[in-house]
Amino acid sequence: MSGPVLNNAMQACRSMLHGILKVLGLRSSMETKPVRWLQPLTISADKRKHEEKMMQGSLPHRVVALAADANEEELALNLHWIGPGQLRCVCMLYKEDGSLLRSIWEGEPKAPGIQYCRRDPDYEDAGEDEEVSELLKGDALLLRLQKLPAEVFALSVAMVATEVSMPWASKEVMGKCQELALTLSLKRQRLWKYRQPRPGYSDVYEVNVQCSCCLYRGPRNTWRLEPMNMPLMLLHLNKVEVPSAFAVSE
């Protein structure tokens, strides 16, 4: 069969298949629209001012909505940094009234819909994304939003920096970090990136805990993702003898 004849035959088959699927009320894979995983949201100036006042360190003007399709996928919230030591995090799960349900960290790494994965730090091949290629990549939180219990309304992520023979939440190690970053990925596709330069310093005091993002439920079975900039200096945790489990509970 010659080339033109073969092409015409294949086109006829495609047209016939398209017609059958249309009659059956189905879509062919060629018609499937790509999912828009993140959608920026707009809020009024008054609401933004109110939310920033109610929760210092929140960034409501940078909140994004996750597509409902994301609930079915495994999302990875990855930790990145420039500096010494190892970056760790604590993920705190909250009820709608703001009360704490539990914390997920390296010592208690698993709960329905969420898992803490400890990884040795390494550089990531991020292709043309040079802004992330220069950062170390370490631990990650794996999320299955659909499997989170109904009582979980929100989860927030706080990062700490540690090193051998140093406190688990060390201001010295955090102070040497040039930058912290979080990325949200789906099947190696980066959906979201948030960078925080010079995290170990603020205008007032040094820092050993950095609250960096929050996920919370939105309308119609969706979730919202909001970056945060809430540096904290918890002096009683900046001691070598303080167990990491106690530091997390604090």
XYZ file of C-alpha atoms in Angstrom:
250
model
C 0.000 0.000 0.000
C 1.502 3.354 -1.015
C 2.112 6.196 1.424
C -0.796 8.488 0.396
C -3.252 5.586 0.343
C -2.103 4.416 3.794
C -2.401 7.921 5.242
C -5.917 8.290 3.855
C -6.923 4.934 5.332
C -5.542 5.879 8.764
C -7.347 9.207 8.664
C -10.587 7.429 7.787
C -10.132 5.097 10.772
C -9.527 8.058 13.093
C -12.648 9.798 11.836
C -14.726 6.662 12.312
C -13.381 6.158 15.854
C -14.075 9.798 16.657
C -17.670 9.373 15.467
C -18.210 6.235 17.539
C -16.842 7.884 20.687
C -19.010 10.940 20.079
C -22.131 8.780 19.776
C -21.220 6.984 22.999
C -20.651 10.292 24.749
C -16.927 9.601 25.277
C -13.838 11.627 24.457
C -10.861 10.332 22.620
C -7.441 10.711 24.238
C -6.570 13.248 21.534
C -9.365 15.545 22.780
C -8.408 15.379 26.470
C -7.413 18.836 27.648
C -4.301 19.152 29.793
C -5.026 19.690 33.470
C -4.251 23.137 34.824
C -2.874 21.951 38.145
C -2.523 25.381 39.782
C -4.750 28.415 39.446
C -3.759 31.804 40.953
C -6.491 33.388 43.066
C -7.294 37.039 43.476
C -8.497 38.555 46.738
C -9.643 42.037 47.602
C -7.224 44.469 49.233
C -9.377 44.624 52.375
C -9.482 40.832 52.741
C -5.729 40.572 52.149
C -5.039 43.196 54.812
C -7.376 41.435 57.264
C -5.798 38.001 56.726
C -2.247 39.329 57.023
C -3.201 41.037 60.272
C -4.943 37.930 61.626
C -1.993 35.658 60.862
C 1.415 37.282 60.808
C 3.658 35.720 58.180
C 0.814 34.670 55.868
C 0.952 35.678 52.191
C -2.701 35.538 51.004
C -1.902 37.458 47.803
C 0.236 34.485 46.656
C -2.244 31.687 47.345
C -3.012 29.249 44.510
C -5.806 26.710 44.047
C -4.960 23.099 43.238
C -7.082 21.377 40.610
C -9.492 18.766 41.983
C -7.623 16.193 39.859
C -4.599 16.700 42.134
C -6.468 14.948 44.952
C -6.042 11.601 43.194
C -2.317 12.033 42.509
C 0.777 11.585 44.655
C 2.285 15.027 45.179
C 5.795 15.578 46.521
C 6.632 18.615 48.629
C 10.432 18.765 48.411
C 12.936 20.582 50.634
C 15.828 22.487 49.020
C 18.553 24.709 50.431
C 21.939 26.326 49.929
C 24.184 25.858 52.932
C 25.658 23.287 55.312
C 24.034 20.502 57.274
C 20.637 18.995 56.604
C 17.240 20.598 56.245
C 14.365 18.851 58.044
C 10.710 19.715 58.407
C 7.669 19.155 60.576
C 4.206 18.909 59.009
C 1.429 19.862 61.409
C -2.155 18.726 60.750
C -5.000 20.935 62.010
C -8.757 20.787 62.467
C -10.931 23.569 61.077
C -11.047 25.242 64.497
C -7.242 25.507 64.487
C -6.567 22.782 67.030
C -3.579 20.536 66.333
C -4.331 16.921 65.405
C -0.795 15.547 65.082
C 2.642 16.192 63.607
C 4.449 14.258 60.875
C 8.255 14.244 60.883
C 11.189 11.844 60.529
C 10.433 10.277 63.918
C 6.733 9.715 63.145
C 6.817 9.583 59.355
C 3.457 8.195 58.309
C -0.264 8.882 58.540
C -3.218 8.408 56.167
C -2.562 10.530 53.083
C 0.914 11.712 54.057
C 4.409 10.252 54.429
C 7.742 11.779 55.434
C 10.626 10.567 53.236
C 14.145 11.061 54.540
C 16.755 11.467 51.797
C 20.464 12.162 51.644
C 21.063 15.663 50.261
C 22.097 15.814 46.635
C 21.938 18.167 43.679
C 18.980 17.746 41.364
C 19.126 17.740 37.591
C 16.423 20.336 36.985
C 17.096 20.816 33.283
C 16.831 24.452 32.286
C 15.635 25.536 35.732
C 18.985 26.882 36.932
C 17.347 28.506 39.954
C 16.657 25.069 41.440
C 19.674 23.234 39.989
C 21.987 25.173 42.317
C 20.053 24.055 45.401
C 20.556 20.877 47.378
C 17.518 18.585 47.423
C 16.745 16.590 50.539
C 13.746 15.264 52.460
C 10.210 15.291 51.056
C 6.585 14.969 52.105
C 4.492 12.684 49.895
C 0.839 13.742 49.839
C -2.344 11.970 48.784
C -4.898 14.671 49.495
C -7.891 12.420 48.803
C -6.752 10.036 51.560
C -6.358 12.658 54.283
C -9.004 12.153 56.992
C -12.031 14.438 56.752
C -11.111 16.037 60.094
C -7.867 17.386 58.594
C -8.682 20.904 57.408
C -5.150 22.228 56.952
C -1.499 21.304 57.185
C 1.464 23.617 57.639
C 5.172 23.000 57.107
C 7.951 24.329 59.346
C 11.611 23.838 58.419
C 14.649 23.487 60.671
C 18.352 23.067 59.936
C 20.602 20.623 61.765
C 24.061 19.085 61.611
C 26.031 16.369 63.421
C 26.615 17.330 67.087
C 24.357 20.384 66.669
C 20.799 21.005 67.952
C 17.942 19.600 65.871
C 16.665 23.164 65.424
C 19.992 24.995 65.251
C 20.163 28.761 64.795
C 23.851 28.440 63.897
C 23.173 26.070 60.988
C 20.089 28.023 59.881
C 22.147 31.208 60.011
C 24.630 29.736 57.524
C 21.902 28.834 55.019
C 21.918 31.254 52.128
C 18.495 30.121 51.000
C 15.612 27.728 51.674
C 13.114 26.570 49.072
C 10.051 24.371 48.672
C 8.834 22.794 45.452
C 5.639 20.895 44.732
C 6.046 18.157 42.136
C 3.860 15.632 40.345
C 5.580 12.737 38.556
C 8.820 14.755 38.275
C 6.906 17.736 36.890
C 7.484 20.826 39.007
C 4.212 22.620 39.661
C 5.208 25.238 42.236
C 8.355 26.782 43.674
C 8.891 29.099 46.647
C 12.305 30.484 47.544
C 13.300 32.235 50.785
C 16.722 33.967 50.755
C 18.754 34.421 53.951
C 16.312 32.506 56.185
C 18.515 32.652 59.275
C 18.035 36.370 59.750
C 15.194 38.782 60.323
C 15.010 42.459 61.118
C 14.678 41.699 64.824
C 16.331 38.425 65.810
C 18.015 35.258 64.659
C 15.968 32.296 63.484
C 15.968 28.540 64.070
C 12.476 27.616 62.782
C 10.997 28.803 59.489
C 7.281 28.276 58.770
C 7.136 28.200 54.973
C 3.776 27.038 53.608
C 0.248 25.970 54.381
C -2.252 23.739 52.545
C -5.935 24.042 53.442
C -9.277 22.908 52.093
C -11.127 25.055 49.583
C -14.561 24.786 47.948
C -15.741 21.937 45.719
C -13.271 19.327 46.941
C -10.197 21.442 46.182
C -7.183 22.549 48.206
C -5.375 25.876 48.505
C -1.591 26.280 48.736
C -0.218 29.393 50.413
C 3.451 30.269 50.960
C 4.374 31.704 54.344
C 7.214 33.768 55.763
C 7.136 33.209 59.506
C 10.622 33.099 61.081
C 10.783 31.995 64.717
C 13.548 31.847 67.313
C 12.728 29.182 69.896
C 15.675 29.491 72.276
C 14.757 26.459 74.387
C 15.120 24.236 71.292
C 18.564 25.540 70.366
C 20.329 23.075 72.669
C 22.144 19.870 71.758
C 20.628 17.979 74.695
C 17.037 18.686 73.601
C 15.582 15.479 72.027
C 14.177 15.957 68.550
C 10.832 14.427 69.631
C 10.484 17.116 72.319
C 11.439 19.834 69.826
C 8.700 18.661 67.441
C 6.106 18.629 70.203
C 6.996 22.216 71.061
